[in-house]
Amino acid sequence: MATALTSTQFELRQPRSNPILTRADWEAQRQAVLQDAGLFHGNIARSMIHWYDEKLNAWIIWDDENQKWHGCSADSGEPVAVPYGPDHTPWQRALNDDDPPFYRWFEGGLTNACFNEVDRHVITGYGDEVAFYFEGDRWDSSLNDGRGGPVVSFAVTRKQMLLETVKAAQVLKNLGLKRGDRIALNMPNIMEQIYYTEAAKRLGIIYTSVFGGFSDKTLSDRMHNAGAKVVITSDGGYRNAQVVDFKEAYTDPALDKFIPIEMALDLVQQTLDKMQTVLNEERRTLLFNQVQQAIANDITIERSDVMRGVGQALDQMIGLDAASQSHVRTSIAQALVESPPRVDTVIVVRHTGHEILWRPERDQWSHDLMATATEQIIANARAAGFSVSTEKELLALPTTDFIRAMYASNKPEVLDAEYPMFIIYTSGSTGKPKGVVHVHGGYTAGVAYTMRVSFDSEPGDTIFVVADPGWITGQSYLISATMATRCSGVIAEGSPVFPNAGRFSSIIERYGVQIFKAGVTFLKAVMTDPQNVEDVRQYDMEHVAGLYLLCRASQPSRAAVWDGPDGPPVYQLLLGHRAWRYCLDSLLRQ
């Protein structure tokens, strides 16, 4: 059992990579930003991520410690000498602030987020390192000496991650997608979501990930607003050991129940144009305006919303006979029912394996598409001179050969620093959901740098982020920052407190997690329930002493969650008296 410790009794440990150690350091950086924001952030960006150099046909990065440039061939990953000095920048202008607030960062710079998150770590010799630990929701209480463990769990190496990303990219290419196209993802927290996300980044395809707990209407709105041609979903997921639908609960109704207002209005107008003998111009204008008013201020709507506007308009048409009214209603309703498909393809990941409704005109199994892509990748590798016949043989290739074999199918697209990467939406609580666009250059470099400042992370650390890719925390820290900085992430499907609140502490113990990040709502729910506290205590002190940093999202929380007195402090329960406590009080405000 944990003893009652105060936060001042924790062992203090000097930070490893955070450059901000004192208030003076913070003030100095603040002044540097105010004096020349482009120079300040440029120095960060050129040393946090690789940039493409057209003259050298190489990806290059500045080494702060040794004060030199490093490069690797964009064709093979082999080392390339970089003949530039310390004043070189891989862009023409670090900050274009000519037209505020429309700022442009690293103008003329070329990069790719997928290369920085996946390829470069394999190229630099870390292909056998774990990129992600995955564990499913279902729990076997007999494992780990009776303390339990996941029914399904596995590790994905960085080399495997690159192969899966290239396969997923080949799938998207085979569907006709290319740079600038859009896709949407609505999936449980499973590895396939990461594979397709990285594949989109690789090809310059813009994606939006929609949280699995949102409604079909929410998914419909975001798919349309983002302009998605393809939707990637799954048959279902697991939560609290129960199968939850995805495709049938969200994707199918999102595509079938709702249509975009632009499409609806266009169909109404086309139908009215054919009714000049039934309705005069004044009545046609009245009906169109009434429908437009009925569905205004929305993104996608149900067909019944349109028909309600049609009915309101017809009620105002004095003297129009019943047969004509029926003809108008029937014609518009038929046009709405026969509306064109909203997307080209729905990719379905088989995860739970339960029977689902299948729409052969648009649905395709991910594993079938992946199998075809694998055959193509092996064929392309053989054409490039590599004697391989299986995935296992691909993965067994030496690093340079493996990179060449992968690049025979698809290399990371060279993209402008300001090229859109993904769209994340606000909740819509203030009106229409608003899409925020994040880009390949500044976003990737920025979140990577926060791993140092906020988490004091170093390459090789293991980080567990309680988040979903449908939220910005999931995109930033579950995926991008973790991968870009060569940390190993933990992805846990379902609830992190099933079958009890000790689950997340068990995860910390089993994977040797150093950095744990969760929202205040989650931690408060755990720490304010006595039974939850007892469940967490199974894994404290001796078992999770490797955890040195606990961070939370920025919502306010009660002091008891962190310091008592009416509940055990999180420091005590999760960190233990032998764990490191690195600048914790300030970092908790991250």
Coordinates of C-alpha atoms in Angstrom, one line a residue:
M1 CA 0.0 0.0 0.0
A2 CA 1.1 3.5 -0.6
T3 CA 2.0 5.7 2.3
A4 CA 0.7 9.3 2.7
L5 CA 3.3 11.4 1.0
T6 CA 3.2 15.1 0.2
S7 CA 4.3 16.4 -3.2
T8 CA 7.4 17.9 -1.6
Q9 CA 8.7 14.5 -0.6
F10 CA 9.2 13.3 -4.2
E11 CA 12.7 12.8 -5.4
L12 CA 13.6 15.7 -7.8
R13 CA 15.5 14.8 -11.0
Q14 CA 17.3 17.1 -13.3
P15 CA 15.6 17.4 -16.7
R16 CA 17.2 15.6 -19.6
S17 CA 16.2 17.6 -22.7
N18 CA 14.0 20.5 -21.7
P19 CA 15.9 23.7 -22.5
I20 CA 13.7 25.7 -20.1
L21 CA 15.1 25.1 -16.6
T22 CA 14.4 28.4 -14.9
R23 CA 12.1 31.4 -15.1
A24 CA 15.0 33.3 -16.6
D25 CA 15.2 30.7 -19.4
W26 CA 11.6 31.1 -20.1
E27 CA 11.9 34.9 -20.2
A28 CA 14.9 34.7 -22.5
Q29 CA 13.0 32.5 -25.0
R30 CA 10.0 34.8 -24.8
Q31 CA 12.1 37.8 -25.7
A32 CA 13.8 35.9 -28.5
V33 CA 10.4 35.1 -30.0
L34 CA 9.3 38.8 -29.7
Q35 CA 12.5 39.9 -31.3
D36 CA 12.5 37.6 -34.3
A37 CA 9.8 34.9 -34.3
G38 CA 10.9 33.5 -37.7
L39 CA 14.5 33.0 -36.4
F40 CA 13.4 31.5 -33.1
H41 CA 11.0 29.0 -34.6
G42 CA 13.2 28.4 -37.6
N43 CA 16.0 27.2 -35.4
I44 CA 13.6 24.7 -33.8
A45 CA 12.1 23.5 -37.1
R46 CA 15.4 22.8 -38.8
S47 CA 16.6 20.7 -35.9
M48 CA 13.4 18.9 -35.1
I49 CA 12.3 17.5 -38.5
H50 CA 13.9 16.7 -41.9
W51 CA 13.5 19.0 -44.8
Y52 CA 13.8 18.1 -48.5
D53 CA 16.6 19.7 -50.4
E54 CA 16.0 19.7 -54.2
K55 CA 19.7 20.2 -55.2
L56 CA 20.8 17.2 -53.2
N57 CA 17.7 15.1 -53.7
A58 CA 18.0 14.5 -50.0
W59 CA 16.3 14.9 -46.6
I60 CA 18.4 17.1 -44.4
I61 CA 18.3 18.1 -40.7
W62 CA 20.5 20.4 -38.5
D63 CA 22.4 18.7 -35.7
D64 CA 22.4 21.3 -32.8
E65 CA 24.8 19.3 -30.6
N66 CA 27.5 18.8 -33.3
Q67 CA 26.7 21.9 -35.2
K68 CA 26.4 20.3 -38.6
W69 CA 23.9 19.2 -41.2
H70 CA 23.0 15.5 -41.8
G71 CA 21.4 14.2 -44.9
C72 CA 20.0 11.0 -46.4
S73 CA 19.1 10.2 -50.0
A74 CA 15.5 10.6 -50.9
D75 CA 15.8 7.5 -53.1
S76 CA 17.6 5.0 -50.8
G77 CA 18.0 6.6 -47.4
E78 CA 21.8 6.3 -47.7
P79 CA 23.9 9.0 -46.1
V80 CA 24.4 12.2 -48.2
A81 CA 27.1 14.8 -47.5
V82 CA 25.4 18.2 -46.9
P83 CA 27.7 21.1 -47.9
Y84 CA 25.9 23.8 -46.0
G85 CA 27.1 25.9 -43.1
P86 CA 25.3 26.8 -39.8
D87 CA 23.5 29.8 -41.4
H88 CA 21.7 27.7 -44.0
T89 CA 17.9 27.4 -43.8
P90 CA 15.9 24.9 -45.9
W91 CA 13.3 27.7 -46.8
Q92 CA 13.4 31.2 -48.3
R93 CA 11.5 32.9 -45.5
A94 CA 10.8 31.5 -42.0
L95 CA 7.8 33.7 -41.3
N96 CA 5.7 35.6 -43.8
D97 CA 3.7 38.1 -41.7
D98 CA 2.9 40.5 -44.5
D99 CA -0.9 39.9 -44.2
P100 CA -1.8 39.2 -40.6
P101 CA -3.4 37.1 -39.3
F102 CA -2.7 35.0 -42.4
Y103 CA 0.8 34.0 -41.5
R104 CA 2.9 31.6 -43.5
W105 CA 5.7 29.6 -41.9
F106 CA 8.8 28.3 -43.6
E107 CA 7.9 29.6 -47.0
G108 CA 9.6 27.6 -49.7
G109 CA 10.4 24.8 -47.3
L110 CA 9.6 21.2 -48.4
T111 CA 8.9 18.3 -46.1
N112 CA 6.6 15.4 -45.3
A113 CA 5.1 14.5 -41.9
C114 CA 5.1 10.8 -42.7
F115 CA 8.8 10.8 -43.6
N116 CA 9.5 12.5 -40.2
E117 CA 7.3 10.1 -38.3
V118 CA 8.0 6.8 -39.9
D119 CA 10.7 6.6 -42.6
R120 CA 13.6 8.5 -41.0
H121 CA 13.7 6.3 -37.9
V122 CA 14.1 3.2 -40.0
I123 CA 16.7 4.9 -42.1
T124 CA 18.7 5.9 -39.0
G125 CA 18.9 2.3 -37.8
Y126 CA 15.9 2.0 -35.4
G127 CA 13.8 -0.3 -37.5
D128 CA 13.6 -3.0 -34.8
E129 CA 12.5 -0.5 -32.1
V130 CA 8.9 -0.6 -31.1
A131 CA 6.8 2.2 -32.6
F132 CA 3.6 1.2 -30.8
Y133 CA 2.3 -1.2 -28.3
F134 CA -1.3 -2.1 -28.9
E135 CA -3.8 -3.8 -26.6
G136 CA -7.4 -4.5 -27.1
D137 CA -10.3 -3.9 -24.8
R138 CA -11.0 -7.4 -23.7
W139 CA -9.4 -8.6 -20.4
D140 CA -8.2 -11.9 -19.1
S141 CA -8.1 -11.8 -15.3
S142 CA -5.9 -14.9 -15.1
L143 CA -2.9 -13.3 -16.6
N144 CA 0.0 -11.6 -14.8
D145 CA -0.3 -13.6 -11.6
G146 CA -4.0 -13.0 -11.3
R147 CA -3.8 -9.2 -11.8
G148 CA -5.0 -9.6 -15.4
G149 CA -3.9 -8.7 -18.9
P150 CA -5.4 -8.0 -22.3
V151 CA -6.7 -10.8 -24.5
V152 CA -5.1 -9.2 -27.5
S153 CA -1.8 -7.4 -27.5
F154 CA 1.1 -6.9 -29.8
A155 CA 4.0 -4.6 -30.6
V156 CA 4.6 -2.9 -34.0
T157 CA 8.2 -2.2 -34.9
R158 CA 9.2 0.9 -36.8
K159 CA 10.1 -1.3 -39.8
Q160 CA 6.6 -3.0 -39.7
M161 CA 5.1 0.5 -39.3
L162 CA 6.8 1.6 -42.5
L163 CA 5.6 -1.5 -44.4
E164 CA 2.0 -1.2 -43.2
T165 CA 2.1 2.5 -44.1
V166 CA 3.3 1.8 -47.6
K167 CA 0.7 -1.0 -48.0
A168 CA -2.1 1.4 -46.9
A169 CA -0.7 4.1 -49.3
Q170 CA -0.8 1.6 -52.1
V171 CA -4.4 0.9 -51.2
L172 CA -5.3 4.6 -51.5
K173 CA -3.4 4.9 -54.8
N174 CA -5.2 1.9 -56.2
L175 CA -8.5 3.6 -55.4
G176 CA -7.5 6.5 -57.5
L177 CA -6.6 8.9 -54.7
K178 CA -3.8 11.3 -55.2
R179 CA -2.3 14.4 -53.7
G180 CA -4.9 16.9 -52.6
D181 CA -7.8 14.4 -52.3
R182 CA -9.6 14.1 -49.1
I183 CA -10.6 11.1 -46.9
A184 CA -12.4 10.6 -43.6
L185 CA -11.7 8.1 -40.8
N186 CA -14.3 6.9 -38.3
M187 CA -12.8 4.0 -36.4
P188 CA -12.0 2.6 -33.0
N189 CA -8.6 3.1 -31.5
I190 CA -6.8 0.4 -33.5
M191 CA -3.6 0.2 -35.4
E192 CA -5.3 0.3 -38.8
Q193 CA -6.3 3.9 -38.1
I194 CA -2.7 4.8 -37.7
Y195 CA -1.6 3.0 -40.8
Y196 CA -4.1 4.8 -43.0
T197 CA -3.4 8.1 -41.3
E198 CA 0.3 7.9 -42.1
A199 CA -0.5 6.7 -45.6
A200 CA -2.6 9.8 -46.2
K201 CA 0.3 12.0 -44.9
R202 CA 2.7 10.1 -47.2
L203 CA 0.7 10.8 -50.3
G204 CA -0.3 14.3 -49.5
I205 CA -4.0 13.2 -49.1
I206 CA -5.8 15.5 -46.6
Y207 CA -7.7 13.6 -43.9
T208 CA -10.1 14.2 -41.1
S209 CA -10.5 11.7 -38.2
V210 CA -14.0 11.7 -36.6
F211 CA -14.3 10.5 -33.0
G212 CA -16.1 7.2 -32.8
G213 CA -18.5 8.5 -30.1
F214 CA -20.0 11.2 -32.3
S215 CA -23.4 10.8 -34.0
D216 CA -24.0 9.7 -37.6
K217 CA -25.1 13.3 -38.3
T218 CA -21.8 14.6 -37.0
L219 CA -19.9 12.2 -39.2
S220 CA -22.0 13.2 -42.2
D221 CA -21.3 16.9 -41.6
R222 CA -17.5 16.4 -41.3
M223 CA -17.2 14.1 -44.3
H224 CA -19.0 16.7 -46.5
N225 CA -17.2 19.7 -45.1
A226 CA -13.9 18.1 -45.6
G227 CA -14.8 16.9 -49.1
A228 CA -14.0 13.2 -48.4
K229 CA -14.0 10.9 -51.4
V230 CA -13.3 7.8 -49.3
V231 CA -14.4 6.9 -45.8
I232 CA -12.4 4.4 -43.7
T233 CA -14.3 2.6 -40.9
S234 CA -14.5 -0.8 -39.3
D235 CA -17.1 -3.5 -38.7
G236 CA -17.0 -2.6 -35.0
G237 CA -14.9 -2.1 -32.0
Y238 CA -14.8 -3.3 -28.4
R239 CA -15.7 -1.3 -25.3
N240 CA -16.1 -2.9 -21.9
A241 CA -15.8 -6.3 -23.6
Q242 CA -18.9 -5.5 -25.7
V243 CA -19.0 -5.2 -29.5
V244 CA -20.0 -1.7 -30.6
D245 CA -21.0 -1.1 -34.2
F246 CA -19.2 1.4 -36.3
K247 CA -20.1 0.9 -40.0
E248 CA -23.7 0.2 -39.4
A249 CA -24.1 2.7 -36.6
Y250 CA -22.3 5.6 -38.1
T251 CA -20.9 5.3 -41.6
D252 CA -24.0 3.8 -43.4
P253 CA -26.5 6.2 -41.9
A254 CA -24.2 9.1 -42.4
L255 CA -24.1 8.4 -46.1
D256 CA -27.7 7.2 -46.5
K257 CA -29.8 9.3 -44.2
F258 CA -28.2 12.7 -44.9
I259 CA -27.4 14.7 -48.0
P260 CA -25.5 18.0 -48.3
I261 CA -27.7 21.1 -48.5
E262 CA -25.9 22.1 -51.7
M263 CA -26.9 18.8 -53.3
A264 CA -30.5 19.0 -51.9
L265 CA -31.0 22.5 -53.3
D266 CA -29.5 21.6 -56.7
L267 CA -31.9 18.6 -56.9
V268 CA -34.9 20.8 -56.0
Q269 CA -33.9 23.4 -58.6
Q270 CA -33.4 20.7 -61.3
T271 CA -36.8 19.2 -60.5
L272 CA -38.5 22.6 -60.5
D273 CA -37.0 23.5 -63.8
K274 CA -39.0 20.5 -65.3
M275 CA -42.3 21.8 -63.8
Q276 CA -42.9 25.0 -65.8
T277 CA -46.3 23.7 -66.9
V278 CA -47.3 22.8 -63.3
L279 CA -45.9 25.8 -61.4
N280 CA -45.4 29.3 -62.7
E281 CA -42.1 31.1 -62.1
E282 CA -43.5 32.9 -59.0
R283 CA -44.5 29.6 -57.4
R284 CA -41.3 27.9 -58.3
T285 CA -39.3 30.7 -56.7
L286 CA -41.5 30.6 -53.6
L287 CA -41.0 26.9 -53.2
F288 CA -37.2 27.0 -53.7
N289 CA -36.9 29.9 -51.2
Q290 CA -39.0 28.1 -48.7
V291 CA -36.8 25.0 -48.9
Q292 CA -33.7 27.0 -48.7
Q293 CA -35.0 28.7 -45.6
A294 CA -36.0 25.4 -44.0
I295 CA -32.5 23.9 -44.3
A296 CA -30.4 27.0 -43.8
N297 CA -27.5 27.1 -41.3
D298 CA -26.7 23.4 -41.6
I299 CA -24.2 21.3 -43.5
T300 CA -26.0 18.1 -44.3
I301 CA -29.7 17.4 -43.7
E302 CA -32.3 14.6 -43.8
R303 CA -34.5 14.5 -46.9
S304 CA -37.5 15.0 -44.6
D305 CA -36.1 18.5 -43.8
V306 CA -36.4 19.4 -47.5
M307 CA -39.9 17.9 -47.8
R308 CA -41.0 20.0 -44.8
G309 CA -40.0 23.1 -46.7
V310 CA -41.8 21.8 -49.8
G311 CA -45.0 21.3 -47.7
Q312 CA -44.8 24.8 -46.2
A313 CA -44.5 26.3 -49.6
L314 CA -47.4 24.3 -51.1
D315 CA -49.6 25.4 -48.2
Q316 CA -49.1 29.0 -49.4
M317 CA -50.1 28.2 -53.0
I318 CA -53.8 29.1 -53.0
G319 CA -55.6 27.5 -55.9
L320 CA -53.1 24.8 -56.7
D321 CA -55.1 21.6 -57.2
A322 CA -54.3 18.4 -55.2
A323 CA -53.0 16.5 -58.2
S324 CA -50.4 19.2 -58.9
Q325 CA -49.4 19.3 -55.3
S326 CA -49.0 15.5 -55.2
H327 CA -46.9 15.7 -58.4
V328 CA -44.6 18.3 -56.9
R329 CA -44.1 16.3 -53.7
T330 CA -43.5 13.0 -55.5
S331 CA -41.1 14.4 -58.0
I332 CA -38.9 16.2 -55.5
A333 CA -39.0 13.2 -53.1
Q334 CA -37.9 10.9 -55.9
A335 CA -35.1 13.2 -56.9
L336 CA -33.9 13.3 -53.4
V337 CA -34.0 9.5 -53.0
E338 CA -32.1 9.1 -56.3
S339 CA -29.4 11.5 -55.2
P340 CA -25.9 10.6 -56.4
P341 CA -23.4 8.7 -54.1
R342 CA -21.6 10.9 -51.6
V343 CA -18.4 9.0 -51.6
D344 CA -16.6 6.7 -54.0
T345 CA -15.6 3.9 -51.5
V346 CA -16.1 2.8 -47.9
I347 CA -13.0 0.9 -46.7
V348 CA -14.1 -1.5 -43.9
V349 CA -11.5 -2.9 -41.5
R350 CA -12.5 -6.3 -40.1
H351 CA -11.9 -6.1 -36.4
T352 CA -14.7 -7.7 -34.4
G353 CA -15.7 -10.1 -37.2
H354 CA -19.5 -9.9 -36.5
E355 CA -21.9 -9.9 -39.4
I356 CA -22.7 -6.6 -40.9
L357 CA -24.9 -5.1 -43.7
W358 CA -22.8 -5.0 -46.9
R359 CA -23.2 -2.5 -49.7
P360 CA -21.2 -4.0 -52.6
E361 CA -21.5 -1.0 -54.8
R362 CA -19.3 1.0 -52.3
D363 CA -18.0 -1.2 -49.5
Q364 CA -14.6 -2.9 -49.7
W365 CA -12.8 -5.0 -47.1
S366 CA -9.5 -3.5 -46.0
H367 CA -7.8 -6.8 -45.7
D368 CA -8.6 -7.6 -49.3
L369 CA -7.3 -4.3 -50.5
M370 CA -4.2 -4.8 -48.3
A371 CA -3.6 -8.2 -49.7
T372 CA -3.6 -6.9 -53.3
A373 CA -1.3 -4.0 -52.2
T374 CA 1.1 -6.5 -50.6
E375 CA 1.3 -8.5 -53.8
Q376 CA 2.1 -5.3 -55.7
I377 CA 4.7 -4.2 -53.3
I378 CA 6.5 -7.6 -53.4
A379 CA 6.3 -7.5 -57.3
N380 CA 7.7 -4.0 -57.3
A381 CA 10.5 -5.0 -54.9
R382 CA 11.4 -8.0 -57.1
A383 CA 11.4 -5.7 -60.2
A384 CA 13.9 -3.5 -58.3
G385 CA 16.2 -6.5 -57.9
F386 CA 15.3 -7.9 -54.5
S387 CA 14.6 -11.6 -54.2
V388 CA 11.6 -11.6 -51.9
S389 CA 8.3 -13.4 -51.9
T390 CA 6.8 -12.7 -48.6
E391 CA 6.3 -9.8 -46.1
K392 CA 8.7 -11.7 -43.7
E393 CA 11.4 -11.6 -46.4
L394 CA 10.8 -7.9 -47.0
L395 CA 11.2 -7.2 -43.3
A396 CA 14.4 -9.3 -43.1
L397 CA 16.1 -7.1 -45.7
P398 CA 19.0 -4.8 -44.5
T399 CA 17.9 -1.3 -43.9
T400 CA 19.0 0.3 -47.1
D401 CA 17.6 -2.6 -49.2
F402 CA 14.3 -2.4 -47.2
I403 CA 14.0 1.3 -47.9
R404 CA 14.7 0.8 -51.6
A405 CA 12.1 -2.0 -51.7
M406 CA 9.5 0.2 -50.1
Y407 CA 10.3 3.2 -52.3
A408 CA 9.8 1.0 -55.4
S409 CA 6.1 1.3 -54.6
N410 CA 5.7 4.7 -53.0
K411 CA 8.0 7.3 -51.5
P412 CA 6.9 10.2 -49.3
E413 CA 5.5 13.0 -51.4
V414 CA 7.6 16.2 -51.2
L415 CA 5.2 18.8 -49.9
D416 CA 5.3 22.5 -49.2
A417 CA 5.6 23.3 -45.5
E418 CA 2.2 24.9 -45.5
Y419 CA 0.6 22.0 -47.3
P420 CA -2.6 20.9 -45.5
M421 CA -2.2 17.6 -43.6
F422 CA -5.5 17.1 -41.7
I423 CA -8.6 18.9 -40.6
I424 CA -9.8 18.7 -37.0
Y425 CA -13.2 20.0 -36.1
T426 CA -14.6 21.9 -33.1
S427 CA -17.4 20.2 -31.3
G428 CA -20.0 22.4 -32.9
S429 CA -21.3 23.7 -29.5
T430 CA -20.9 27.3 -30.8
G431 CA -22.8 26.7 -34.0
K432 CA -21.6 24.9 -37.1
P433 CA -18.4 22.8 -36.5
K434 CA -15.4 24.7 -37.6
G435 CA -12.5 22.9 -39.3
V436 CA -9.0 23.8 -38.2
V437 CA -6.4 22.9 -40.8
H438 CA -2.9 21.7 -39.6
V439 CA 0.0 21.5 -42.0
H440 CA 3.1 19.3 -42.6
G441 CA 5.8 21.7 -41.6
G442 CA 5.1 24.0 -38.7
Y443 CA 2.6 21.6 -37.0
T444 CA 5.0 18.6 -37.0
A445 CA 8.0 20.6 -35.9
G446 CA 6.0 22.3 -33.2
V447 CA 4.4 19.3 -31.6
A448 CA 7.7 17.5 -31.7
Y449 CA 9.4 20.4 -29.8
T450 CA 6.7 20.4 -27.2
M451 CA 7.8 16.8 -26.3
R452 CA 11.0 18.3 -25.0
V453 CA 9.5 21.4 -23.3
S454 CA 6.3 19.9 -21.9
F455 CA 7.3 16.2 -21.4
D456 CA 11.1 16.3 -21.2
S457 CA 11.0 13.3 -23.5
E458 CA 13.9 11.6 -25.2
P459 CA 14.0 9.2 -28.1
G460 CA 13.2 5.7 -26.8
D461 CA 10.8 6.8 -24.1
T462 CA 7.5 5.1 -23.8
I463 CA 4.5 7.4 -23.7
F464 CA 0.8 6.5 -22.9
V465 CA -1.7 9.1 -24.0
V466 CA -5.3 8.5 -23.1
A467 CA -6.8 10.0 -26.3
D468 CA -8.6 9.3 -29.5
P469 CA -7.4 10.4 -33.0
G470 CA -10.7 12.1 -33.4
W471 CA -9.5 14.8 -30.9
I472 CA -6.5 17.1 -31.4
T473 CA -4.7 15.5 -28.4
G474 CA -4.9 12.2 -30.2
Q475 CA -3.6 13.6 -33.4
S476 CA -0.8 15.6 -31.7
Y477 CA 0.5 13.3 -28.9
L478 CA -0.9 9.9 -29.5
I479 CA 0.4 10.0 -33.1
S480 CA 2.4 12.8 -34.5
A481 CA 4.7 14.0 -31.6
T482 CA 5.2 10.5 -30.3
M483 CA 6.3 9.2 -33.7
A484 CA 8.3 12.2 -34.8
T485 CA 10.4 12.2 -31.7
R486 CA 11.1 8.4 -31.9
C487 CA 9.1 7.6 -28.7
S488 CA 7.2 4.4 -28.4
G489 CA 3.5 4.9 -28.0
V490 CA 0.8 2.8 -26.3
I491 CA -2.6 2.5 -28.0
A492 CA -5.4 1.0 -25.9
E493 CA -8.7 0.3 -27.4
G494 CA -11.9 0.9 -25.4
S495 CA -12.0 2.2 -21.9
P496 CA -8.7 2.7 -19.9
V497 CA -10.6 1.9 -16.7
F498 CA -12.1 -1.5 -17.8
P499 CA -12.5 -3.9 -16.1
N500 CA -11.5 -1.6 -13.2
A501 CA -9.6 1.7 -12.7
G502 CA -6.3 -0.2 -12.2
R503 CA -6.2 -0.9 -16.0
F504 CA -4.3 2.2 -16.9
S505 CA -1.8 1.7 -14.1
S506 CA -1.4 -1.9 -15.4
I507 CA -0.6 -0.5 -18.8
I508 CA 2.0 1.8 -17.3
E509 CA 3.6 -1.1 -15.5
R510 CA 3.5 -3.7 -18.3
Y511 CA 5.0 -1.4 -21.0
G512 CA 7.4 0.5 -18.8
V513 CA 5.7 3.8 -19.5
Q514 CA 7.8 6.9 -18.6
I515 CA 5.2 9.6 -19.6
F516 CA 1.5 9.4 -19.0
K517 CA -0.9 12.0 -20.4
A518 CA -4.6 12.1 -19.7
G519 CA -7.5 14.5 -19.4
V520 CA -8.6 16.0 -16.1
T521 CA -12.1 14.5 -16.4
F522 CA -10.6 11.0 -16.6
L523 CA -8.2 11.5 -13.7
K524 CA -10.8 13.2 -11.5
A525 CA -13.3 10.3 -12.1
V526 CA -10.6 7.8 -11.1
M527 CA -9.2 9.6 -8.1
T528 CA -12.5 10.7 -6.4
D529 CA -13.9 7.1 -6.1
P530 CA -12.6 5.0 -3.2
Q531 CA -12.9 1.7 -5.1
N532 CA -11.0 3.2 -8.1
V533 CA -8.3 4.3 -5.7
E534 CA -7.9 0.8 -4.4
D535 CA -7.8 -0.6 -7.9
V536 CA -5.0 1.8 -8.8
R537 CA -3.0 0.9 -5.7
Q538 CA -2.4 -2.6 -7.0
Y539 CA 0.2 -1.1 -9.4
D540 CA 1.8 1.8 -7.4
M541 CA 5.2 2.2 -5.8
E542 CA 7.4 -0.8 -6.8
H543 CA 5.5 -1.5 -10.0
V544 CA 5.4 1.9 -11.8
A545 CA 8.5 3.5 -10.4
G546 CA 9.7 4.0 -14.0
L547 CA 7.0 6.6 -14.6
Y548 CA 8.5 10.0 -14.1
L549 CA 6.0 12.4 -15.7
L550 CA 2.3 12.8 -15.4
C551 CA 0.6 15.4 -17.6
R552 CA -2.9 16.5 -18.0
A553 CA -5.0 18.4 -20.5
S554 CA -5.7 22.1 -19.8
Q555 CA -9.1 21.9 -18.2
P556 CA -9.4 23.2 -14.6
S557 CA -9.6 20.5 -11.8
R558 CA -10.1 20.3 -8.1
A559 CA -7.0 20.5 -6.0
A560 CA -7.9 17.1 -4.4
V561 CA -7.1 15.3 -7.7
W562 CA -3.5 16.4 -7.4
D563 CA -2.7 17.2 -3.7
G564 CA -5.5 16.0 -1.4
P565 CA -6.6 16.4 1.3
D566 CA -9.9 14.5 0.7
G567 CA -8.3 12.1 -1.7
P568 CA -4.9 10.5 -2.4
P569 CA -2.8 12.7 -4.6
V570 CA -2.1 11.4 -8.1
Y571 CA 1.6 12.0 -7.5
Q572 CA 1.4 9.4 -4.7
L573 CA -0.8 6.8 -6.5
L574 CA 0.9 6.9 -9.9
L575 CA 4.4 8.0 -9.4
G576 CA 5.4 6.4 -6.1
H577 CA 8.1 7.7 -3.8
R578 CA 11.0 6.3 -5.8
A579 CA 9.8 7.8 -9.1
W580 CA 11.2 10.9 -10.7
R581 CA 9.2 14.0 -10.4
Y582 CA 10.5 16.4 -13.1
C583 CA 9.2 20.0 -12.7
L584 CA 5.8 18.4 -12.2
D585 CA 3.9 21.4 -10.8
S586 CA 4.6 23.6 -13.8
L587 CA 4.3 20.8 -16.3
L588 CA 0.8 19.8 -15.0
R589 CA -0.3 23.2 -16.4
Q590 CA 0.8 22.1 -19.9

